[in-house]
Amino acid sequence: MSARGILLCIDLRSPSAIALAIALSAPWCLQAQEADTLAAASVYSVQVFPVVRPSEEVYLPGVAAPPAQVADVLRRFTGVQVKDYGGVGGLKTVNVRSLGSEHVGVFLDGVQVDNAQNMQVDLGRFSVDGIGLVSLYNGQKTRRLQTAKEYASGASVHLESERPLLVDRDGGRVRLRGGSFGTFNPSLQWDLDLGPVTLRVSAEGVTSHGKYKFPFFDTTLVRENGDIRSLRLESALFGRLRRGEWRLRGYGYGSERGFPGPVIRRATGFPFSAERQADRNLFLQGGWQEDWTPRYATSLRFKFADDYIHYDTHPEKNPMALPYDLHYHQRSGYLSLAQSFVLADPWSVDLSTDLQRNALDTDAGQSVTPRRTVFTGALATRLAWERFRVAAHAVYQGAWDGFLTPEAGGWSRENTFRRAWMPSISLFYAPFRWLEMDGFLKRSYRLPSFNDLYYSQMGNSALDPESAVQAGLDLRFRHASGPWSWEGRLSPYFNRVTDKIVAIPTSSQFRWTMLNIGRVDVTGVDVRLDGRFHQQGWTAEAVFRYSFQRALDHSDPSGSTFGNQIPYIPRHSGGIDLRAGWRAWSFSWDTVVTGERWSRTANTPDYHIAPWSVSDASIARIIDLPASGNRAKAPVLKAGMVVRNVFDRSYQVVQGYPMPGASLMISLEYTW
Amino acid sequence: MLLLLCGTLCFCACRKDSVPEPPSKDAELTGQKVDVSGFPESVRKVFLLNEGGMGSNNATLDFLRVSDGTYVNGAFRKMNPEVGAGLGDVGNDIAVHGDELWLVVNNSGIVEVLSAKDETEIAAIPVPTPRSLAFDQRYAYVTSWAGAYATGSYDENGNYSVTDSKNPKGQVYRIDLETKKLAGSVEVGYQPEGIAWYGGKLYVANSGGISSQLPPDYAYDNTVSVIDTDSFRVERSISVQVNLKNVYADGTGGIYVTTLGDFWSVHSGLYRIETQTASGIDPVSKVADYVSVSALYGDTVYCIGTDSEFDWGAAHEYQAWSVRNGVRKALPLKVSATALYSLGVLDGDTFLVGDAGDYFNPGTVSCYSGGALRWTVKAGVCPGHFALY
């Protein structure tokens, strides 16, 4: 990529540090290089500007001491609640603005990471390795050549893999990380320049015994059976074309872990849990984007995934265990074609069409083997001037469900077709250089998962589908003077979720009790203030975050819980992040605060969860090493230390799942 | 501690007034006031075990003190503050035996023995996955799903050792009423639920609730195991219907068994087994379909059910009826509930009905007499099991 291309991109965007990151990772910048005339540049403006900016984003390679898991990145996004069951291998899901995790789509390079079985994406499994930009859209992400599914979820988290930037013919990174809970996390990444194609190979392993002390009434117990072993192997090809680019990624992940179970009263001699799960995820994912003419571009994306889970309660080790020994094999195929037409600059129209097939084979339940075929089509139109932009989208989703069963009995009545229209509109207006406003209005819908429909023995298979209507406004202020720059965001919103499905863990994290609690009205405000200082080797940043969420159960006016706050949603939450850098040193301090919550819609003292706050601190240092021989790039050594839960607070995000106390991780990284 | 202190103060105060019997330590507990006029005089307290949600550690014990019409919530925690974790996870059965109140806390692996007078703990007996209780003169009998422990045993520290792990059949554990210690076990069918004693025999309803979800057969159990209490061996098993739940002995030789059905083609219902036939076989006859909740009172089984039970979205209309000597009689009781969950019978006319609501938040208990609703109070999560004292 030429320096000119980078500069053009920076010019088009706001002069924040993130812009550089986007410029480096975004494929459309390649096109910008060819923008020779003003007219052409104008056409590209339609394509380059996302209509609204993400609510939050972070460029991970720019973070001095990035957390190991994507879940820990999202924890510091305003308005996001990470449901964390504790421990290195514990389940971590996100909900955004009181929308359940099923409404939060997680996308890797535009392709949804989904799980038809339970629609829960465990963000604890996502390594930050190889990820460039992580962004959160509370409303509608809208830019050219999105997959249709990117238009179809209530809120979305986007992970963009980082395209390797090689100075020499090859390059790489070795990292060793380890510390508390017997955690050892080595990883390796190696890039090779093959001319028009760049190869990236990476591997990462995690082992941890997962034991930690926690208080249980008047005693102290040790969290047992929370150990994990995992291995990730990945290789990716990044290709450049004259008018586009392509990517191909092969991914393999395997893990074996214990579920420590909820902490409850248990007779002496019986463990809390002996449950184990072994899983394997394989996928092949690719994309090809081509600008056929300055006015017409396409993007083709696909994914084939094969996931396997073996879940065993091990009754021979735990007399309290129900004797489950189950196997789940899920396969999916996904194909997406996105087309973008510039009708008349700056007016463009996008048509995206996705087709997905999911199949689940299992010996659980009645051995039903559900199949689901989903068509998603999105028609989007955008008008994008620099200061004023508007986009409208109409998404249609149709899902055919059916299943095979050894004895085709009455169960087949569950063969059903579900469909939904999901319209949305986004607006952007920047009246002054220092002020941007955007707003959105959106309806989205989520399909019931296979677990909801077929396997939830502990709960309710007669669930209604869940739909969400969202409206939101963002006001962003920006000011810079001398070494100081300030940014602020004020985002009021309203969400109405009807037939909201609440997932409550049963005695095992693997099974959920599902509950339709009817209608929930959420009124909230997100506030974010960001101040930066940059001068002569010094950098400093302070971020203040605050979220107000009034998420009320409005299901049944005659019900006893009408008007109460829904479970696990704090009315007040927020945090403070402080960062400082001096030459090769960097320091950070993060405090996350969650206000009082209830674990039931009955907001009674019995179900009250006390407010908590935890703070993490980190220190890192970069050491530049001399370049060797014929290599242009000098190797870099980076050493870092993170202390999590500095004040050793005991707290629970989910009731019955105590979180670890103070812990230490040390990392050493060598990049060449 | 404070509560105990209050109890002691009260005890002293009462002694001054030289009342013959000291009042119960739980006399200070306050609660919701209800109208108990017309309640039978033999009933001092009505206990209610709220199951709670699995994994939520929120089983609770409520009771209604008939003397002053007070409904007390969460009595276990109030009377036993030293048991920090509370009653535990998933209360599954309750029974009064003499002056003792026996509670089965399923997912805590505990059979809790309390004083029925003041709910203070007498013993907490570890039993793996306990389900239901029955008594004879010497022992309490507890059904258990923990088939893995067919040949396991406790050591002196109370820890199990296991020899056979892959057998999912259930057990009946025997607890000595004097020592409150386990005194052996016997293997029965798959996931045994209800149990009843009559004439030296135990009748155990095997559900197969878990084996119906497991390969290779995905089949419910459909048998009642008959255990001879002298030899403590299974004598025979009687085929009834799939997914059996409760067992009641009417005291005259009739054994009633309820089934939950298979939630698809077999409806819930009530069956009667004749046990005193000369031929040695046990004739089984169906009494009726549609049993959502049931309870035994004297020699009569009371049932409430709905014929729209497979339609989960429907607003159900419930029919109540009773069975005595195999003869079914409709009752003029019209119950309305969001999620009908339990039935307590005070006499042939006064009923307590538990409503689980959304199964997640605290439910309610309603009192009906003369077929009509008298009052409703707030209970705990999933109000499931009644016992009279």
Coordinates of N, CA and C in Angstrom, one line a residue, chain A residues 216-218 262-270 312 314-326 362-367 409-414 455 457-462 502 504-507 515 517 553 560-561 567-568 599-604 606-607 655-657, chain B residues 52-58 60 76-77 82-89 105-110 112 121 124-130 145-146 148-149 154 157-160 162 164-166 168 191 209-210 212-215 218 220 264 310 312-313 358-362 378 380-381:
Chain A
F216 N -17.6 -18.6 50.6 CA -18.9 -19.2 50.6 C -19.5 -19.1 52.0
F217 N -20.3 -18.1 52.2 CA -20.8 -17.8 53.5 C -19.6 -17.6 54.5
D218 N -19.6 -18.5 55.5 CA -18.5 -18.2 56.5 C -17.2 -19.0 56.2
P262 N -22.8 -24.3 39.3 CA -23.1 -23.2 40.2 C -22.8 -23.6 41.7
V263 N -22.5 -22.6 42.5 CA -22.2 -22.8 43.9 C -23.5 -22.8 44.6
I264 N -23.8 -23.9 45.2 CA -25.1 -24.0 45.9 C -24.8 -24.8 47.2
R265 N -25.8 -25.0 48.1 CA -25.7 -25.9 49.2 C -25.5 -27.3 48.7
R266 N -24.5 -28.0 49.1 CA -24.2 -29.3 48.7 C -23.7 -30.1 49.8
A267 N -24.3 -31.3 50.0 CA -23.8 -32.2 51.1 C -22.3 -32.5 51.0
T268 N -21.7 -32.5 52.2 CA -20.3 -32.8 52.2 C -20.0 -34.1 51.5
G269 N -18.9 -34.1 50.7 CA -18.5 -35.3 50.1 C -19.0 -35.4 48.6
F270 N -20.0 -34.5 48.3 CA -20.4 -34.5 46.9 C -19.8 -33.2 46.2
D312 N -20.3 -34.6 29.0 CA -20.4 -35.8 29.9 C -20.5 -35.3 31.4
H314 N -20.3 -37.2 34.0 CA -19.4 -38.1 34.8 C -20.1 -38.5 36.1
P315 N -21.2 -39.2 36.0 CA -21.9 -39.6 37.3 C -20.9 -40.5 38.2
E316 N -19.9 -41.1 37.6 CA -19.1 -41.9 38.4 C -18.2 -41.1 39.3
K317 N -18.1 -39.8 39.0 CA -17.3 -38.9 39.8 C -18.1 -38.0 40.7
N318 N -19.4 -37.9 40.4 CA -20.3 -37.0 41.1 C -21.6 -37.7 41.3
P319 N -21.9 -38.1 42.6 CA -23.1 -38.9 42.8 C -24.4 -38.0 42.6
M320 N -24.2 -36.7 42.5 CA -25.3 -35.8 42.2 C -25.6 -35.6 40.8
A321 N -24.8 -36.1 39.9 CA -24.9 -35.8 38.5 C -26.0 -36.6 37.8
L322 N -26.8 -36.0 37.0 CA -27.7 -36.8 36.1 C -26.9 -37.4 35.1
P323 N -27.2 -38.7 34.7 CA -26.3 -39.4 33.8 C -26.4 -39.0 32.4
Y324 N -25.9 -37.8 32.0 CA -25.8 -37.4 30.6 C -24.5 -37.7 30.0
D325 N -24.5 -38.2 28.8 CA -23.3 -38.4 28.1 C -23.7 -38.2 26.6
L326 N -23.6 -37.0 26.2 CA -24.2 -36.6 24.9 C -23.2 -36.1 23.9
T362 N -27.5 -35.4 16.9 CA -27.2 -35.6 18.3 C -27.9 -36.8 18.8
D363 N -27.4 -37.3 19.9 CA -28.1 -38.4 20.6 C -28.9 -37.8 21.8
A364 N -29.0 -36.5 21.9 CA -29.7 -35.9 23.0 C -31.2 -35.9 22.6
G365 N -32.0 -35.6 23.6 CA -33.5 -35.5 23.4 C -34.0 -36.8 22.8
Q366 N -34.9 -36.6 21.8 CA -35.5 -37.8 21.2 C -34.7 -38.2 19.9
S367 N -33.4 -37.8 19.9 CA -32.6 -38.0 18.8 C -33.1 -37.4 17.5
G409 N -42.7 -39.7 13.4 CA -44.0 -39.7 14.1 C -44.6 -38.3 14.1
G410 N -45.4 -38.0 15.0 CA -46.1 -36.7 15.1 C -45.2 -35.6 15.3
W411 N -43.9 -35.8 15.7 CA -43.0 -34.8 15.9 C -42.8 -33.9 14.7
S412 N -43.0 -34.5 13.5 CA -42.7 -33.7 12.3 C -43.7 -32.5 12.1
R413 N -44.7 -32.4 13.0 CA -45.5 -31.2 12.9 C -44.7 -29.9 13.2
E414 N -43.5 -30.2 13.8 CA -42.7 -29.0 14.0 C -42.0 -28.5 12.8
Y455 N -34.6 -29.2 22.4 CA -33.8 -29.9 23.4 C -33.9 -29.3 24.8
Q457 N -35.1 -29.5 27.8 CA -35.9 -30.3 28.7 C -36.2 -29.6 30.0
M458 N -35.3 -28.7 30.4 CA -35.5 -28.0 31.6 C -36.4 -26.8 31.5
G459 N -36.8 -26.5 30.3 CA -37.5 -25.3 30.1 C -38.7 -25.5 29.1
N460 N -38.7 -24.6 28.1 CA -40.0 -24.3 27.5 C -39.7 -24.4 26.0
S461 N -40.3 -25.4 25.3 CA -40.1 -25.5 23.9 C -41.2 -24.8 23.1
A462 N -42.2 -24.2 23.8 CA -43.3 -23.5 23.2 C -43.0 -22.0 23.1
V502 N -35.5 -15.0 28.0 CA -34.4 -14.8 28.9 C -33.8 -16.2 29.2
I504 N -31.7 -18.6 31.3 CA -31.3 -18.8 32.7 C -30.5 -20.1 32.8
P505 N -29.3 -20.1 33.4 CA -28.6 -21.3 33.4 C -29.3 -22.3 34.4
T506 N -29.4 -23.5 34.0 CA -29.8 -24.5 35.0 C -28.6 -25.0 35.8
S507 N -28.6 -26.1 36.3 CA -27.5 -26.5 37.2 C -26.2 -26.7 36.3
L515 N -37.1 -18.6 29.0 CA -38.3 -18.0 29.6 C -38.7 -16.8 28.7
I517 N -40.5 -13.6 28.8 CA -41.1 -12.7 29.8 C -41.8 -11.6 29.1
D553 N -39.9 -4.8 32.9 CA -40.8 -5.8 32.5 C -42.2 -5.2 32.4
S560 N -47.3 -9.5 39.1 CA -46.7 -9.0 40.3 C -45.4 -8.3 40.0
T561 N -44.8 -8.6 38.9 CA -43.5 -8.0 38.5 C -43.6 -6.9 37.5
P567 N -34.0 -9.2 35.1 CA -32.9 -9.8 35.8 C -31.5 -9.4 35.1
Y568 N -30.5 -9.2 36.0 CA -29.1 -9.0 35.6 C -28.8 -7.8 34.9
S599 N -31.5 -10.9 40.4 CA -31.4 -12.1 39.6 C -32.8 -12.6 39.2
R600 N -33.9 -11.9 39.7 CA -35.2 -12.2 39.3 C -36.0 -11.0 39.0
T601 N -37.1 -11.1 38.3 CA -37.9 -9.9 38.0 C -38.5 -9.4 39.2
A602 N -38.7 -10.3 40.2 CA -39.2 -9.9 41.5 C -38.0 -9.2 42.2
N603 N -38.0 -7.9 42.2 CA -36.9 -7.1 42.7 C -36.9 -7.1 44.3
T604 N -36.9 -8.3 44.9 CA -37.0 -8.3 46.3 C -35.6 -8.5 46.9
D606 N -34.4 -10.9 48.6 CA -33.8 -12.2 48.4 C -33.0 -12.4 47.1
Y607 N -33.4 -11.6 46.1 CA -32.8 -11.7 44.8 C -31.9 -10.5 44.4
Q655 N -25.3 -15.0 39.4 CA -25.4 -15.5 40.7 C -25.1 -17.0 40.8
G656 N -24.3 -17.4 41.7 CA -23.9 -18.8 41.8 C -22.5 -19.1 41.1
Y657 N -22.0 -18.1 40.4 CA -20.8 -18.3 39.7 C -19.7 -17.2 40.2
Chain B
G52 N -37.9 -23.8 44.3 CA -36.8 -22.9 43.8 C -36.4 -23.3 42.4
G53 N -35.5 -22.6 41.8 CA -35.0 -22.9 40.5 C -33.8 -23.7 40.6
M54 N -33.6 -24.7 39.7 CA -32.4 -25.5 39.7 C -31.1 -24.7 39.5
G55 N -30.2 -24.9 40.4 CA -28.9 -24.2 40.3 C -29.0 -22.8 41.0
S56 N -30.2 -22.4 41.5 CA -30.3 -21.1 42.1 C -30.3 -21.1 43.6
N57 N -30.2 -22.3 44.2 CA -30.0 -22.4 45.6 C -31.1 -21.6 46.4
N58 N -32.3 -21.7 45.9 CA -33.4 -20.9 46.5 C -34.6 -21.7 46.9
T60 N -37.1 -22.8 49.6 CA -37.5 -22.2 50.9 C -38.6 -23.0 51.5
F76 N -37.0 -21.6 57.2 CA -35.8 -22.3 57.4 C -34.6 -21.4 57.7
R77 N -34.5 -20.4 56.9 CA -33.3 -19.5 57.0 C -33.5 -18.7 58.3
E82 N -27.5 -20.3 61.2 CA -26.1 -20.8 61.2 C -25.9 -21.7 59.9
V83 N -27.0 -22.1 59.3 CA -26.8 -22.8 58.0 C -26.8 -21.7 56.9
G84 N -25.6 -21.2 56.6 CA -25.4 -20.0 55.8 C -26.0 -20.2 54.4
A85 N -25.9 -21.3 53.8 CA -26.3 -21.5 52.5 C -27.9 -21.7 52.4
G86 N -28.5 -21.7 53.5 CA -30.0 -21.8 53.4 C -30.4 -23.2 53.2
L87 N -31.7 -23.4 52.8 CA -32.2 -24.8 52.7 C -31.5 -25.5 51.6
G88 N -31.2 -24.8 50.5 CA -30.4 -25.4 49.4 C -31.1 -25.3 48.1
D89 N -30.8 -26.3 47.2 CA -31.1 -26.2 45.8 C -32.2 -27.3 45.4
V105 N -34.0 -32.2 49.8 CA -33.4 -31.1 49.0 C -32.6 -31.8 47.9
N106 N -33.2 -31.9 46.8 CA -32.7 -32.8 45.7 C -31.3 -32.4 45.2
N107 N -31.1 -31.2 44.7 CA -29.8 -30.9 44.1 C -28.7 -30.5 45.1
S108 N -29.1 -30.5 46.4 CA -28.1 -30.3 47.4 C -27.7 -31.7 48.0
G109 N -28.4 -32.7 47.6 CA -28.0 -34.1 48.1 C -28.3 -34.2 49.6
I110 N -29.3 -33.6 50.1 CA -29.5 -33.5 51.5 C -31.0 -33.9 51.9
E112 N -33.2 -33.2 54.9 CA -33.1 -32.3 56.1 C -34.2 -32.7 57.1
E121 N -33.0 -27.2 62.9 CA -32.4 -28.4 62.3 C -32.1 -29.5 63.4
A124 N -28.9 -33.2 59.0 CA -28.9 -33.0 57.5 C -28.2 -34.3 57.0
I125 N -28.9 -35.1 56.3 CA -28.4 -36.4 56.0 C -28.0 -36.4 54.5
P126 N -26.8 -36.7 54.1 CA -26.4 -36.7 52.7 C -27.0 -37.9 52.0
V127 N -27.7 -37.7 50.9 CA -28.3 -38.8 50.1 C -28.1 -38.3 48.7
P128 N -27.5 -39.0 47.8 CA -27.3 -38.5 46.4 C -28.6 -38.4 45.7
T129 N -28.9 -37.2 45.0 CA -30.0 -36.9 44.2 C -31.3 -37.5 44.8
P130 N -31.7 -37.1 46.0 CA -32.9 -37.7 46.6 C -34.1 -37.1 46.0
W145 N -32.1 -40.9 42.4 CA -31.8 -41.1 41.0 C -30.3 -41.6 40.8
A146 N -29.6 -41.6 41.9 CA -28.1 -41.9 41.8 C -27.9 -43.3 41.6
A148 N -25.6 -44.6 40.0 CA -24.1 -44.9 39.9 C -23.7 -45.5 41.2
Y149 N -24.5 -45.4 42.3 CA -24.0 -45.8 43.6 C -24.6 -47.1 44.0
Y154 N -20.5 -45.3 52.0 CA -19.9 -44.2 52.7 C -18.8 -44.7 53.6
N157 N -15.8 -40.7 57.0 CA -15.9 -39.3 56.8 C -17.0 -38.8 56.0
G158 N -17.9 -39.8 55.7 CA -19.1 -39.4 54.9 C -18.8 -39.4 53.4
N159 N -17.7 -39.9 52.9 CA -17.4 -39.8 51.5 C -17.8 -41.2 50.8
Y160 N -18.2 -41.0 49.6 CA -18.6 -42.2 48.9 C -17.4 -42.9 48.2
V162 N -17.0 -45.6 44.8 CA -17.9 -46.0 43.8 C -17.4 -47.2 43.1
D164 N -19.7 -49.1 40.7 CA -20.4 -49.3 39.4 C -20.9 -47.9 39.0
S165 N -20.5 -47.5 37.8 CA -20.8 -46.1 37.5 C -21.8 -45.9 36.3
K166 N -21.9 -46.9 35.5 CA -22.6 -46.6 34.2 C -24.1 -47.2 34.3
P168 N -27.6 -46.4 35.2 CA -28.4 -45.3 35.5 C -29.7 -45.6 36.3
Q191 N -34.9 -43.7 37.4 CA -35.3 -42.4 38.0 C -36.6 -42.5 38.8
G209 N -37.5 -40.5 33.6 CA -37.5 -39.2 33.1 C -36.2 -38.8 32.4
I210 N -35.1 -39.3 32.9 CA -33.8 -39.1 32.3 C -33.6 -40.1 31.2
S212 N -35.5 -41.4 29.3 CA -36.3 -41.1 28.1 C -35.5 -40.1 27.2
Q213 N -34.5 -39.5 27.7 CA -33.7 -38.5 26.9 C -32.4 -39.1 26.5
L214 N -32.2 -40.4 26.8 CA -30.8 -41.0 26.6 C -30.9 -42.1 25.6
P215 N -29.8 -42.2 24.8 CA -29.7 -43.4 24.0 C -29.4 -44.6 24.8
Y218 N -34.3 -44.2 24.5 CA -35.1 -43.0 24.7 C -36.5 -43.4 25.2
Y220 N -39.2 -44.1 28.5 CA -39.6 -44.0 29.9 C -39.7 -45.3 30.6
W264 N -46.8 -36.0 24.9 CA -47.0 -36.0 23.4 C -48.3 -36.8 23.1
F310 N -51.9 -30.6 26.6 CA -50.9 -30.7 25.6 C -50.8 -29.3 24.9
W312 N -49.8 -26.0 25.3 CA -49.0 -25.3 26.3 C -49.4 -23.8 26.4
G313 N -49.9 -23.3 25.2 CA -50.2 -21.9 25.2 C -51.6 -21.6 25.7
D358 N -44.6 -17.8 36.7 CA -43.6 -18.0 35.6 C -42.5 -19.0 35.9
Y359 N -42.6 -19.7 37.0 CA -41.6 -20.7 37.4 C -40.3 -20.1 37.8
F360 N -40.2 -18.8 37.8 CA -38.9 -18.1 37.9 C -39.0 -17.1 39.1
N361 N -40.1 -16.4 39.2 CA -40.3 -15.5 40.3 C -41.1 -16.2 41.4
P362 N -41.2 -15.7 42.6 CA -42.0 -16.3 43.6 C -43.4 -16.5 43.2
K378 N -48.4 -14.6 48.9 CA -47.1 -14.8 48.2 C -46.3 -15.9 48.8
G380 N -42.9 -18.9 47.8 CA -41.5 -18.9 47.2 C -41.6 -19.3 45.7
V381 N -40.4 -19.5 45.1 CA -40.3 -19.9 43.7 C -40.8 -21.4 43.6

